[in-house]
PDB file of C-alpha atoms in Angstrom:
ATOM      1  CA  MET A   1      81.897  95.574  82.047  1.00 97.00           C
ATOM      2  CA  GLU A   2      84.793  98.041  82.072  1.00 97.00           C
ATOM      3  CA  LEU A   3      85.458 101.094  84.279  1.00 98.00           C
ATOM      4  CA  GLN A   4      87.668 103.920  83.070  1.00 97.00           C
ATOM      5  CA  SER A   5      88.447 107.596  83.514  1.00 98.00           C
ATOM      6  CA  LEU A   6      89.376 110.267  81.015  1.00 96.00           C
ATOM      7  CA  ALA A   7      91.564 111.775  83.769  1.00 97.00           C
ATOM      8  CA  PHE A   8      94.076 108.910  84.106  1.00 97.00           C
ATOM      9  CA  PHE A   9      94.930 105.478  82.750  1.00 95.00           C
ATOM     10  CA  ILE A  10      94.829 102.262  84.787  1.00 95.00           C
ATOM     11  CA  GLY A  11      97.795 102.118  87.151  1.00 95.00           C
ATOM     12  CA  ASN A  12      98.999 105.647  86.363  1.00 97.00           C
ATOM     13  CA  SER A  13      99.102 108.696  88.603  1.00 97.00           C
ATOM     14  CA  ILE A  14      95.855 110.376  89.556  1.00 98.00           C
ATOM     15  CA  PRO A  15      96.199 114.033  88.522  1.00 97.00           C
ATOM     16  CA  PHE A  16      96.847 116.615  91.241  1.00 96.00           C
ATOM     17  CA  LYS A  17      93.446 118.251  90.592  1.00 97.00           C
ATOM     18  CA  TYR A  18      91.601 115.226  92.040  1.00 98.00           C
ATOM     19  CA  THR A  19      93.585 115.095  95.303  1.00 98.00           C
ATOM     20  CA  CYS A  20      93.560 116.851  98.667  1.00 96.00           C
ATOM     21  CA  ASP A  21      96.515 118.908  97.418  1.00 96.00           C
ATOM     22  CA  GLY A  22      94.576 120.141  94.374  1.00 96.00           C
ATOM     23  CA  GLU A  23      90.899 120.956  93.895  1.00 97.00           C
ATOM     24  CA  ASN A  24      89.792 117.736  95.657  1.00 97.00           C
ATOM     25  CA  VAL A  25      87.090 117.062  93.064  1.00 98.00           C
ATOM     26  CA  SER A  26      86.034 113.621  91.879  1.00 98.00           C
ATOM     27  CA  PRO A  27      87.462 112.461  88.547  1.00 98.00           C
ATOM     28  CA  PRO A  28      85.175 111.623  85.640  1.00 98.00           C
ATOM     29  CA  LEU A  29      84.310 107.924  85.493  1.00 98.00           C
ATOM     30  CA  ALA A  30      82.619 105.930  82.733  1.00 98.00           C
ATOM     31  CA  TRP A  31      81.564 102.322  82.318  1.00 98.00           C
ATOM     32  CA  ASP A  32      79.897 100.141  79.730  1.00 96.00           C
ATOM     33  CA  SER A  33      78.365  96.724  79.101  1.00 96.00           C
ATOM     34  CA  PRO A  34      76.681  95.945  82.419  1.00 97.00           C
ATOM     35  CA  PRO A  35      75.485  92.353  82.716  1.00 98.00           C
ATOM     36  CA  PRO A  36      71.861  91.444  81.970  1.00 98.00           C
ATOM     37  CA  GLY A  37      69.623  91.971  84.979  1.00 98.00           C
ATOM     38  CA  THR A  38      71.497  95.039  86.249  1.00 98.00           C
ATOM     39  CA  VAL A  39      69.094  97.279  88.163  1.00 98.00           C
ATOM     40  CA  SER A  40      71.573  99.596  89.894  1.00 98.00           C
ATOM     41  CA  PHE A  41      75.267 100.302  90.476  1.00 98.00           C
ATOM     42  CA  ALA A  42      77.326 101.000  93.584  1.00 98.00           C
ATOM     43  CA  LEU A  43      80.769 102.597  93.678  1.00 98.00           C
ATOM     44  CA  LEU A  44      83.537 102.582  96.270  1.00 98.00           C
ATOM     45  CA  MET A  45      86.913 104.340  96.192  1.00 98.00           C
ATOM     46  CA  GLU A  46      89.434 102.851  98.605  1.00 98.00           C
ATOM     47  CA  ASP A  47      93.092 103.131  99.604  1.00 98.00           C
ATOM     48  CA  PRO A  48      94.406  99.711 100.730  1.00 98.00           C
ATOM     49  CA  ASP A  49      97.836 101.233 101.482  1.00 97.00           C
ATOM     50  CA  ALA A  50      96.581 103.427 104.335  1.00 95.00           C
ATOM     51  CA  PRO A  51      98.606 103.046 107.547  1.00 91.00           C
ATOM     52  CA  LYS A  52      96.073 101.125 109.692  1.00 90.00           C
ATOM     53  CA  GLU A  53      93.507  99.574 107.349  1.00 94.00           C
ATOM     54  CA  THR A  54      91.839 100.163 104.001  1.00 97.00           C
ATOM     55  CA  PHE A  55      90.625 103.753 103.933  1.00 98.00           C
ATOM     56  CA  THR A  56      87.392 104.620 102.116  1.00 98.00           C
ATOM     57  CA  HIS A  57      87.322 107.847 100.077  1.00 98.00           C
ATOM     58  CA  TRP A  58      83.915 107.572  98.384  1.00 98.00           C
ATOM     59  CA  VAL A  59      80.661 105.624  98.823  1.00 98.00           C
ATOM     60  CA  VAL A  60      77.902 105.862  96.176  1.00 98.00           C
ATOM     61  CA  TYR A  61      74.916 103.541  95.698  1.00 98.00           C
ATOM     62  CA  ASP A  62      71.556 103.173  93.953  1.00 98.00           C
ATOM     63  CA  LEU A  63      72.941 104.617  90.720  1.00 98.00           C
ATOM     64  CA  PRO A  64      70.303 103.723  88.079  1.00 98.00           C
ATOM     65  CA  ALA A  65      71.108 100.999  85.533  1.00 97.00           C
ATOM     66  CA  ASN A  66      70.807 103.381  82.572  1.00 97.00           C
ATOM     67  CA  LEU A  67      73.616 105.597  83.929  1.00 97.00           C
ATOM     68  CA  ARG A  68      77.012 105.061  82.252  1.00 97.00           C
ATOM     69  CA  HIS A  69      79.162 107.813  83.748  1.00 97.00           C
ATOM     70  CA  LEU A  70      79.760 110.179  86.622  1.00 97.00           C
ATOM     71  CA  PRO A  71      81.078 113.574  85.545  1.00 97.00           C
ATOM     72  CA  GLU A  72      84.013 115.328  87.136  1.00 97.00           C
ATOM     73  CA  GLY A  73      83.316 117.182  90.360  1.00 97.00           C
ATOM     74  CA  MET A  74      80.302 115.331  91.751  1.00 96.00           C
ATOM     75  CA  ILE A  75      78.434 117.523  94.196  1.00 95.00           C
ATOM     76  CA  LYS A  76      78.689 116.788  97.907  1.00 95.00           C
ATOM     77  CA  GLN A  77      75.036 116.207  98.645  1.00 97.00           C
ATOM     78  CA  THR A  78      73.089 113.106  99.572  1.00 98.00           C
ATOM     79  CA  HIS A  79      71.132 112.657  96.313  1.00 97.00           C
ATOM     80  CA  LEU A  80      72.848 112.986  92.943  1.00 96.00           C
ATOM     81  CA  PRO A  81      71.172 114.848  90.049  1.00 92.00           C
ATOM     82  CA  HIS A  82      70.774 111.813  87.747  1.00 90.00           C
ATOM     83  CA  GLY A  83      70.032 109.322  90.496  1.00 94.00           C
ATOM     84  CA  GLY A  84      72.135 107.731  93.175  1.00 97.00           C
ATOM     85  CA  VAL A  85      72.848 108.364  96.816  1.00 98.00           C
ATOM     86  CA  GLN A  86      76.139 109.205  98.523  1.00 98.00           C
ATOM     87  CA  GLY A  87      77.426 107.754 101.742  1.00 98.00           C
ATOM     88  CA  MET A  88      80.024 108.782 104.271  1.00 98.00           C
ATOM     89  CA  ASN A  89      83.739 108.314 103.677  1.00 98.00           C
ATOM     90  CA  ASP A  90      86.389 107.613 106.303  1.00 97.00           C
ATOM     91  CA  PHE A  91      87.174 111.338 106.604  1.00 97.00           C
ATOM     92  CA  GLY A  92      83.677 111.598 108.117  1.00 97.00           C
ATOM     93  CA  GLU A  93      82.475 113.545 105.073  1.00 97.00           C
ATOM     94  CA  LEU A  94      79.677 113.036 102.589  1.00 98.00           C
ATOM     95  CA  GLY A  95      80.733 112.214  99.037  1.00 97.00           C
ATOM     96  CA  PHE A  96      84.205 112.234  97.482  1.00 98.00           C
ATOM     97  CA  SER A  97      87.425 113.100  99.284  1.00 98.00           C
ATOM     98  CA  GLY A  98      90.514 112.737  97.134  1.00 97.00           C
ATOM     99  CA  PRO A  99      93.806 110.935  97.645  1.00 98.00           C
ATOM    100  CA  CYS A 100      95.806 112.357 100.536  1.00 96.00           C
ATOM    101  CA  PRO A 101      98.467 109.812 101.563  1.00 96.00           C
ATOM    102  CA  PRO A 102     100.490 110.648 104.681  1.00 92.00           C
ATOM    103  CA  HIS A 103     103.634 109.228 103.041  1.00 91.00           C
ATOM    104  CA  GLY A 104     104.752 107.250 100.026  1.00 94.00           C
ATOM    105  CA  THR A 105     102.838 106.256  96.930  1.00 96.00           C
ATOM    106  CA  HIS A 106      99.389 104.820  97.572  1.00 98.00           C
ATOM    107  CA  ARG A 107      97.064 102.898  95.270  1.00 98.00           C
ATOM    108  CA  TYR A 108      93.459 104.038  94.948  1.00 98.00           C
ATOM    109  CA  PHE A 109      90.843 101.590  93.710  1.00 98.00           C
ATOM    110  CA  PHE A 110      87.551 102.720  92.211  1.00 98.00           C
ATOM    111  CA  LYS A 111      85.277  99.658  92.413  1.00 98.00           C
ATOM    112  CA  LEU A 112      82.012  99.555  90.489  1.00 98.00           C
ATOM    113  CA  TYR A 113      79.395  96.915  91.284  1.00 98.00           C
ATOM    114  CA  ALA A 114      76.465  95.956  89.036  1.00 98.00           C
ATOM    115  CA  LEU A 115      73.562  94.935  91.284  1.00 98.00           C
ATOM    116  CA  ASP A 116      70.293  93.097  90.715  1.00 98.00           C
ATOM    117  CA  GLN A 117      68.281  95.549  92.823  1.00 98.00           C
ATOM    118  CA  PHE A 118      68.240  99.006  94.350  1.00 98.00           C
ATOM    119  CA  LEU A 119      69.563  98.826  97.898  1.00 98.00           C
ATOM    120  CA  GLY A 120      67.314 101.465  99.439  1.00 96.00           C
ATOM    121  CA  LEU A 121      69.887 102.473 102.042  1.00 98.00           C
ATOM    122  CA  PRO A 122      69.382 105.885 103.604  1.00 97.00           C
ATOM    123  CA  PRO A 123      71.755 108.702 102.645  1.00 98.00           C
ATOM    124  CA  ARG A 124      75.095 108.809 104.476  1.00 98.00           C
ATOM    125  CA  ALA A 125      75.460 105.014 104.714  1.00 98.00           C
ATOM    126  CA  SER A 126      78.923 103.669 105.496  1.00 98.00           C
ATOM    127  CA  LYS A 127      80.985 101.254 103.420  1.00 98.00           C
ATOM    128  CA  THR A 128      80.191  98.527 105.980  1.00 98.00           C
ATOM    129  CA  GLU A 129      76.447  99.115 105.562  1.00 98.00           C
ATOM    130  CA  LEU A 130      76.811  99.154 101.775  1.00 98.00           C
ATOM    131  CA  LEU A 131      78.758  95.888 101.661  1.00 98.00           C
ATOM    132  CA  ALA A 132      76.205  94.183 103.915  1.00 98.00           C
ATOM    133  CA  ALA A 133      73.298  95.377 101.728  1.00 98.00           C
ATOM    134  CA  MET A 134      75.057  94.259  98.518  1.00 98.00           C
ATOM    135  CA  LYS A 135      75.667  90.720  99.770  1.00 98.00           C
ATOM    136  CA  GLY A 136      74.049  88.252  97.370  1.00 98.00           C
ATOM    137  CA  HIS A 137      73.125  90.987  94.855  1.00 98.00           C
ATOM    138  CA  VAL A 138      76.390  91.593  92.957  1.00 98.00           C
ATOM    139  CA  LEU A 139      76.138  90.537  89.308  1.00 98.00           C
ATOM    140  CA  GLU A 140      79.598  91.793  88.329  1.00 98.00           C
ATOM    141  CA  ALA A 141      82.337  94.012  89.732  1.00 98.00           C
ATOM    142  CA  VAL A 142      85.135  95.916  88.001  1.00 98.00           C
ATOM    143  CA  GLU A 143      87.857  98.227  89.242  1.00 98.00           C
ATOM    144  CA  LEU A 144      90.114 101.036  88.129  1.00 98.00           C
ATOM    145  CA  MET A 145      93.347 101.690  90.021  1.00 98.00           C
ATOM    146  CA  GLY A 146      95.329 104.909  90.094  1.00 98.00           C
ATOM    147  CA  ARG A 147      98.300 105.991  92.212  1.00 98.00           C
ATOM    148  CA  TYR A 148      99.200 109.161  94.061  1.00 98.00           C
ATOM    149  CA  ALA A 149     102.165 110.395  96.097  1.00 96.00           C
ATOM    150  CA  ARG A 150     102.251 113.793  97.747  1.00 89.00           C
ATOM    151  CA  GLU A 151     105.178 115.991  96.786  1.00 76.00           C
ATOM    152  CA  GLY A 152     107.808 116.017  99.504  1.00 61.00           C
ATOM    153  CA  ALA A 153     106.261 113.032 101.296  1.00 54.00           C
ATOM    154  CA  VAL A 154     108.644 110.332 102.446  1.00 48.00           C
ATOM    155  CA  ASP A 155     108.273 106.998 100.669  1.00 47.00           C
ATOM    156  CA  PHE A 156     108.492 104.175 103.230  1.00 45.00           C
ATOM    157  CA  SER A 157     107.294 101.481 100.809  1.00 44.00           C
TER     158      SER A 157
END
């Protein structure tokens, strides 16, 4: 399984449009070749370089197994048009909130999980609830990393 975006290449800068300084819309994501037995997907976007602990920017789960992409600018509502449910991010918001580092260059990891079942979590679940529900059900996981630094921010790294 591979996860990619038409908006940026692995390890490169995430375009301004997809950040808190730009339009703050989710980038397009696409994946292929899920393992046999995949029933659903879950997606997390995290910043491990946040000052206190890993900061979660996006929580999505119960994406159907036949889905192979999320288009740019996913709507901020609990249920997605082609299936899937969105949870709460660490900004306290539903859906995607883009990179917004307080200083320096941060890495942002989009992590896609192929699961052997639907999780059935209610809308607005947290990353902690998602990880607990996924335990023992992950068939494969892949990630895509992009970087972002705010203009004029001090780099302490």
